Short mmCIF file of C-alpha atoms in Angstrom, two decimals:
data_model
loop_
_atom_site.label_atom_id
_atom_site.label_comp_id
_atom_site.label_asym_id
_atom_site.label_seq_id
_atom_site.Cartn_x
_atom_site.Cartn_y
_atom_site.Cartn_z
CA UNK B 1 0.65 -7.12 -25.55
CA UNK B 2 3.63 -5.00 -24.66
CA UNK B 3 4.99 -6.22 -21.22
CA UNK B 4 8.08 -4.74 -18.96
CA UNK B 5 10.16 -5.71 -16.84
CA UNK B 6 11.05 -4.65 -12.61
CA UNK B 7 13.39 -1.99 -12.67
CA UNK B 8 16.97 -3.51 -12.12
CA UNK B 9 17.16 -2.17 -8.93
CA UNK B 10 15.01 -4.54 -7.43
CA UNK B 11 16.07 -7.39 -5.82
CA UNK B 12 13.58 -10.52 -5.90
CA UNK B 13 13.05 -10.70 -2.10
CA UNK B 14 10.29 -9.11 -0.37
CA UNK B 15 8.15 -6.28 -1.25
CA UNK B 16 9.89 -7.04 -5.05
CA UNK B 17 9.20 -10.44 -5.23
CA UNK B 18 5.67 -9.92 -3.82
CA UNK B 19 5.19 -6.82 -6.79
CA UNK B 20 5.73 -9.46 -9.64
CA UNK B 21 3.61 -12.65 -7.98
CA UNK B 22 0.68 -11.67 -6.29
CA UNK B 23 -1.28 -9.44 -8.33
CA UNK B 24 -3.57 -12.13 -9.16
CA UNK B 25 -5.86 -9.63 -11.11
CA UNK B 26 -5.60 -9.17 -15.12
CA UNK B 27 -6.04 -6.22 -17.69
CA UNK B 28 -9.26 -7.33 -18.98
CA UNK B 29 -12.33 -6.81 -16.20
CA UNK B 30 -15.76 -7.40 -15.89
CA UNK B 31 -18.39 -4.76 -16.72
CA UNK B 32 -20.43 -2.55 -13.65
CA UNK B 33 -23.20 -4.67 -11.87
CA UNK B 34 -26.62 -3.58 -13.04
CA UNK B 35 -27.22 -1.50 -9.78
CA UNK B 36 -24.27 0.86 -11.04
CA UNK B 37 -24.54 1.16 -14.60
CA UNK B 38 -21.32 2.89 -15.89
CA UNK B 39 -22.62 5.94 -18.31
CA UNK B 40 -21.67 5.35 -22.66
CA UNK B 41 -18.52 7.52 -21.76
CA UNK B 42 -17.07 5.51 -19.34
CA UNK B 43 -16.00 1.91 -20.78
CA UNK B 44 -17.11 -0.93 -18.67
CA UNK B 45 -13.85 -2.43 -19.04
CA UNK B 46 -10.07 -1.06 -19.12
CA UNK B 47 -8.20 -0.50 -22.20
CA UNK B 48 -5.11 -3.44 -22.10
CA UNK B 49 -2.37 -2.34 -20.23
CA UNK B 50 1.38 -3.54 -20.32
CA UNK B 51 1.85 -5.95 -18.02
CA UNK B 52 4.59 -7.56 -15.44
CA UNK B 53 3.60 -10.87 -16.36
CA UNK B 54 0.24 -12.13 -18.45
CA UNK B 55 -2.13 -11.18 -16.11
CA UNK B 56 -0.08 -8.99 -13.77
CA UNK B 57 -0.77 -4.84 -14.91
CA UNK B 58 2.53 -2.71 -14.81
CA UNK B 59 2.59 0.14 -13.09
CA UNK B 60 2.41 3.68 -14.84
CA UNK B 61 5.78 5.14 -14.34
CA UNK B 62 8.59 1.84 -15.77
CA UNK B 63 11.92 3.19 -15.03
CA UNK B 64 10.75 6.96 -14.36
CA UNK B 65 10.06 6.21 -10.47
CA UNK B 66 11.19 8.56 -7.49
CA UNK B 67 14.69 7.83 -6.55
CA UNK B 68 14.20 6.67 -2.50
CA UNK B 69 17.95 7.01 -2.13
CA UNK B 70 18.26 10.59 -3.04
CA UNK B 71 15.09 11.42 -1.27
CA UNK B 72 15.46 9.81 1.85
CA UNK B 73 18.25 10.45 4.79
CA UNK B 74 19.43 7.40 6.12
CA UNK B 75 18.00 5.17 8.87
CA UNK B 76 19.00 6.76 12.05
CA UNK B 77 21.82 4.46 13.32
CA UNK B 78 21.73 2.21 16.16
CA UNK B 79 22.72 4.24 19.12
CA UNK B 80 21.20 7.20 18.11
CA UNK B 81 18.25 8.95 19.57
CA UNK B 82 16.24 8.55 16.54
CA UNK B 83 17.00 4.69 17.11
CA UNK B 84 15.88 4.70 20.87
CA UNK B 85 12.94 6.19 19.71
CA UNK B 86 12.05 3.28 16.73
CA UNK B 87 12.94 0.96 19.55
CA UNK B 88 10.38 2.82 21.90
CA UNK B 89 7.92 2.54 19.61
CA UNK B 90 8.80 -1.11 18.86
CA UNK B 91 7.48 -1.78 22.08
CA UNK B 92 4.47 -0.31 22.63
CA UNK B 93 3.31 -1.76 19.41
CA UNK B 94 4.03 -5.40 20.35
CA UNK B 95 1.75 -4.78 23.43
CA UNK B 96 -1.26 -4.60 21.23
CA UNK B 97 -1.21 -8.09 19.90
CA UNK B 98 -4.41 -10.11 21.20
CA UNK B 99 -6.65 -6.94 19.92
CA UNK B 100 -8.43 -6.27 17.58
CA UNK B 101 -6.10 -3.84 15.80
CA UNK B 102 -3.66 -6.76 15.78
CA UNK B 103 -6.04 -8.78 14.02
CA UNK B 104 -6.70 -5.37 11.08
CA UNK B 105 -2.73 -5.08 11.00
CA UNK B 106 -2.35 -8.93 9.73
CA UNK B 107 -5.37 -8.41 7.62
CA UNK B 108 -3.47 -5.29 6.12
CA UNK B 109 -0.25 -6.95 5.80
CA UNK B 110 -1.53 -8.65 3.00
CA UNK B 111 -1.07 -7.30 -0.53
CA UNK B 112 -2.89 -9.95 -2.93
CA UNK B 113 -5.81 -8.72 -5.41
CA UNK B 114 -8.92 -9.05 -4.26
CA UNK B 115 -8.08 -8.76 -0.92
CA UNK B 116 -6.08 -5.16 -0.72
CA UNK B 117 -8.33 -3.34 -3.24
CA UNK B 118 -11.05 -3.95 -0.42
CA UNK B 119 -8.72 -1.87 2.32
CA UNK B 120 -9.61 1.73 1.91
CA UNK B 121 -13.86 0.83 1.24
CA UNK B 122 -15.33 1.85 4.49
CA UNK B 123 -13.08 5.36 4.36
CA UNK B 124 -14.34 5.59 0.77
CA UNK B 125 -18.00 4.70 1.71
CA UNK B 126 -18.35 2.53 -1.30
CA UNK B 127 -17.31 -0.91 -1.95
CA UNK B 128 -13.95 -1.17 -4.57
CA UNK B 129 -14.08 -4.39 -6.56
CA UNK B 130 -13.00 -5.51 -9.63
CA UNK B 131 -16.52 -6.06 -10.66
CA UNK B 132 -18.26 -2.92 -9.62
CA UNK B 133 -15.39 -0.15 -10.12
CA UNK B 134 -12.98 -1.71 -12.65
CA UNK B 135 -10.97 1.34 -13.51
CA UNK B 136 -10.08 2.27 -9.59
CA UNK B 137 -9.59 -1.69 -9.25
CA UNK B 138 -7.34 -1.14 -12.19
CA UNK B 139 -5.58 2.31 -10.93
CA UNK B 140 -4.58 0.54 -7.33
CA UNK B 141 -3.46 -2.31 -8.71
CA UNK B 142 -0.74 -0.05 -11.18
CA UNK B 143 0.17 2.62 -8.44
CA UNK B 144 0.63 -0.33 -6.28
CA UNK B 145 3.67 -1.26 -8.25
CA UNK B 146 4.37 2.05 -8.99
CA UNK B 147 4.83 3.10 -4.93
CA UNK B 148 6.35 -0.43 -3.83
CA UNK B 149 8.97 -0.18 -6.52
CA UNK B 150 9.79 3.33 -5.62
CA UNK B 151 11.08 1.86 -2.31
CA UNK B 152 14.14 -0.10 -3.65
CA UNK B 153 16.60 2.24 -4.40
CA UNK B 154 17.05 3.19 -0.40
CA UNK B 155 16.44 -0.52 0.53
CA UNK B 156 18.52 -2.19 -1.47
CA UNK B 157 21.09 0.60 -0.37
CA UNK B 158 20.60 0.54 3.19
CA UNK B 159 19.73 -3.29 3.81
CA UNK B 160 18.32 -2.26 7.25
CA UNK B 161 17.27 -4.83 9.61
CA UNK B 162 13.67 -5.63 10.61
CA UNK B 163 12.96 -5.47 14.00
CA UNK B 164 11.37 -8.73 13.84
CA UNK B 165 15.18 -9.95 13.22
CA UNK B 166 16.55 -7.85 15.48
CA UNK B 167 14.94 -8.85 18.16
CA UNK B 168 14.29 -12.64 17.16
CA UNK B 169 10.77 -12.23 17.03
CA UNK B 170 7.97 -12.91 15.14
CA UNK B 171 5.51 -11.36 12.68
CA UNK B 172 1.62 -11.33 12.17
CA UNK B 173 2.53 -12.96 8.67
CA UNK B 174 5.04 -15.75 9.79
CA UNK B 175 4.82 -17.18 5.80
CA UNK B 176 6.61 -14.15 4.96
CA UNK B 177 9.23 -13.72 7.08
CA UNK B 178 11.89 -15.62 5.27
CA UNK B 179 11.94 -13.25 1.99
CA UNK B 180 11.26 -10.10 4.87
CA UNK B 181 14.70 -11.16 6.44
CA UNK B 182 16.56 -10.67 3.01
CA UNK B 183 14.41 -7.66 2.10
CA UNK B 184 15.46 -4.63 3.50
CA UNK B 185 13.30 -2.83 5.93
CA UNK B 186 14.00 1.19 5.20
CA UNK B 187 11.33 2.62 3.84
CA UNK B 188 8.33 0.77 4.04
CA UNK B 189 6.84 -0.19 1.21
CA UNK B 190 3.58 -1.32 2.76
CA UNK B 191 3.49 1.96 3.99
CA UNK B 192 4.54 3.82 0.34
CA UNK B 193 1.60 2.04 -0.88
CA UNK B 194 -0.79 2.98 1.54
CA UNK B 195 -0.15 6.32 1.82
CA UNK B 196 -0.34 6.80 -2.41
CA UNK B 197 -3.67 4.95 -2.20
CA UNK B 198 -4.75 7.16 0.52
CA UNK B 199 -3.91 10.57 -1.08
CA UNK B 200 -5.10 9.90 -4.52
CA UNK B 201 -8.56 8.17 -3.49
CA UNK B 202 -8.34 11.98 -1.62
CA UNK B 203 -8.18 13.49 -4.53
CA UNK B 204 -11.02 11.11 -5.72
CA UNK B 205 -13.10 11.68 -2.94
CA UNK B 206 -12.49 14.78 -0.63
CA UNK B 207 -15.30 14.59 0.74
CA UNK B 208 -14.09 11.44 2.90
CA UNK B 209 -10.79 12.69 3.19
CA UNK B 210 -10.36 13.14 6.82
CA UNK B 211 -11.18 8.86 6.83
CA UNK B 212 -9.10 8.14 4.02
CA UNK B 213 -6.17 9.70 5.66
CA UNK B 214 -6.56 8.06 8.92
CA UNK B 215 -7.02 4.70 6.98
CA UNK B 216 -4.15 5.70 4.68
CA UNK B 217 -2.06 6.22 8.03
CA UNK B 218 -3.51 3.00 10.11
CA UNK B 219 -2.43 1.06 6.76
CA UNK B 220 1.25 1.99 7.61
CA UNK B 221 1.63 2.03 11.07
CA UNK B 222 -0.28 -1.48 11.54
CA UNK B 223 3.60 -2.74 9.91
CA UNK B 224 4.94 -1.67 13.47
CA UNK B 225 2.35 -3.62 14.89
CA UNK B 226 3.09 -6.27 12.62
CA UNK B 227 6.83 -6.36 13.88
CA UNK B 228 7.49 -5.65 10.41
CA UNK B 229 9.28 -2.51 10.45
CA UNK B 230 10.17 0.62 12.46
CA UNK B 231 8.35 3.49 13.19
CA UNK B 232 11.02 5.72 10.87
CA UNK B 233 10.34 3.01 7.95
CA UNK B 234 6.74 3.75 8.20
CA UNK B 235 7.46 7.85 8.44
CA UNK B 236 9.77 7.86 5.26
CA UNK B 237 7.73 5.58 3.20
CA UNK B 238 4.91 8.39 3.51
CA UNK B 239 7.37 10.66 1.98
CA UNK B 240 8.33 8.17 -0.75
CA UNK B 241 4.70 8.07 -1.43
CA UNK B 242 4.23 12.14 -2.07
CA UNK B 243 7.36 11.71 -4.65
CA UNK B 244 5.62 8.75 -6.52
CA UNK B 245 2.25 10.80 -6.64
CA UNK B 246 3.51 13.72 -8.00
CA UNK B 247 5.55 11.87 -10.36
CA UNK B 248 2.19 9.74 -11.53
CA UNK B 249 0.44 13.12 -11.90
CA UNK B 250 2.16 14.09 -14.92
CA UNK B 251 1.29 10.44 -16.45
CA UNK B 252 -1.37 10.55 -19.07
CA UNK B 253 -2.72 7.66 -18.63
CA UNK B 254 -2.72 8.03 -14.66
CA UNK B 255 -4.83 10.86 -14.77
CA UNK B 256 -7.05 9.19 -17.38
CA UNK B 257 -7.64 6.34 -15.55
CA UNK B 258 -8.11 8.85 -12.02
CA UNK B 259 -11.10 10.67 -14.03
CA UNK B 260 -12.86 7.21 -15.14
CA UNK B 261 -12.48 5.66 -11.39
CA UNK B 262 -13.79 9.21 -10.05
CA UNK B 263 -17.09 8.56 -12.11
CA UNK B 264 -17.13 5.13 -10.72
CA UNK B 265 -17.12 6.68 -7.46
CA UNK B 266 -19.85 8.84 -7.85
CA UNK B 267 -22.28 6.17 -9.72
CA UNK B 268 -21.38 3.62 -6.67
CA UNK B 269 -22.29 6.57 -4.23
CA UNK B 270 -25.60 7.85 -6.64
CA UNK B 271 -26.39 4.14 -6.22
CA UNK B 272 -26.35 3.77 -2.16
CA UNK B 273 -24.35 0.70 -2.75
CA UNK B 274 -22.15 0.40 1.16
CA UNK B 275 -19.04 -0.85 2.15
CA UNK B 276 -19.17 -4.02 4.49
CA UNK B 277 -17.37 -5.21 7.74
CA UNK B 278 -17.48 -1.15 8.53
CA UNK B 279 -18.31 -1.78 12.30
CA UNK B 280 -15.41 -3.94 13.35
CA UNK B 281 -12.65 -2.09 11.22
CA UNK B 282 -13.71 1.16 13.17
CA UNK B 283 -13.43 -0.40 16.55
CA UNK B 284 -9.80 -2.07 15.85
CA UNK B 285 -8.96 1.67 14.58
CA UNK B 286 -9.72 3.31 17.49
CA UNK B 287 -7.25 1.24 19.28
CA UNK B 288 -3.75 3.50 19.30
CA UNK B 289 -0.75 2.44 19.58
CA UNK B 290 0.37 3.88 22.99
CA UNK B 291 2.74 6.68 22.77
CA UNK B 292 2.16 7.37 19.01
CA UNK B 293 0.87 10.60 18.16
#
């Protein structure tokens, strides 16, 4: 099987190193339970894919990603109003730890299959596993790579300080803050990621697209509750997210794989299966993070 390799931008900190090691799900997947049986035209299990590393599914778009660098201004400088504001922002965020939205932010700062595939299933209003909706399982775990990678060329430019550093602080995911202190923080790829996942299971599913927004949207700004990054990371990495997406959409085998997960969709939905753990993720979201609109 073909594989490729990170684009040579990327440095092997951070968001980069986390791309190529924690994908923990492979090419080959198992069929639709028997309470969502896939119709003859949609095969139960993905064509092979390249792959990162045996196991690991590339993304769709190699070396043909957005450039962040070009598309991005730069951080606003320290000084400026536009850094008052991040540091504004900065704290009002820190004064939700203790809640519940603290508790969904370190939940979301983790990017490992299973676990992220799960985020966006109450906004979707079906459950997204491996198991029961391979090809979107599949299509996440490509565009994943696809919107994190698209990231590098402003941070690796850039190198901007977390705030976590800045202000010798700490995160909601101490384990990672020794690679997020070489990894630069401008944009955010958490948020890149979030924000692809939450326009094209849109497109997907408009009928739920008012919740997949918001999701897509809680999904980025839980990193400034996280410490992780600030609040002009989290608004450029939406933007690096609309120039990945419109890049994927003239991918072949992007919008193949869109049609086959927006079938999956629809038999999970004909099929009443539900999304779990609904309850509490709506009660953390309703908690704002004072001051931002």
């Amino acid at each position: 099987m073909k594989r490729t390799q990170l684009p040579s931008a990327c440095t092997c900190s951070g968001l980069a190193l986390l791309l190529a090691a924690v994908l923990t799900g492979g090419c080959s997947t198992a069929p639709l339970t028997a309470d969502a049986p896939a119709p003859a035209k949609v095969p139960t299990t993905p064509a092979p894919v390249p792959e990162l590393r045996p196991g690991v599914p590339a993304g769709y778009l190699g070396h043909d990603l957005p450039d962040s660098l070009a598309l991005l201004p730069p951080p606003p400088a320290r000084g400026s109003a536009g850094f008052a504001q991040d540091q504004a922002v900065h704290r009002a965020a820190q004064r939700l730890r203790s809640t519940l939205r603290y508790a969904l932010a370190s939940a979301d700062a983790d990017l490992h299959f299973p676990h992220v595939a799960n985020t966006f299933s109450c906004a979707l209003g079906v459950p997204i596993s491996q198991q029961q909706s391979p090809h979107l399982y599949l299509l996440l775990q490509r565009t994943l790579v696809d919107a994190g990678l698209a990231t590098y060329g402003a941070k690796n430019h850039y190198k901007r300080t977390r705030p976590f550093v800045f202000y010798k602080e700490r995160t909601c995911a101490p384990a990672d803050e020794a690679e997020l202190r070489g990894d630069g923080s401008y944009p955010s790829g958490h948020t890149a990621i979030g924000w692809t996942w939450a326009l094209l299971l849109t497109e997907l599913s408009p009928g739920q697209a008012d919740a997949l927004l918001a999701r897509g949207r809680a999904f980025g700004e839980n990193r400034l509750i996280c410490n992780a990054h600030w609040q002009s990371d989290v608004l450029e990495g939406r933007a690096v997210a609309a120039g990945a997406l419109a890049k994927l959409h003239a991918n072949a085998d992007f919008n193949r794989d869109m049609a086959l997960a927006r079938t999956e969709i629809d038999i999970l939905r004909g099929s009443g299966a539900e999304a779990n753990g609904c309850d509490a993720e709506k009660e953390a979201l309703a908690i704002p993070i004072p001051g931002v609109q």
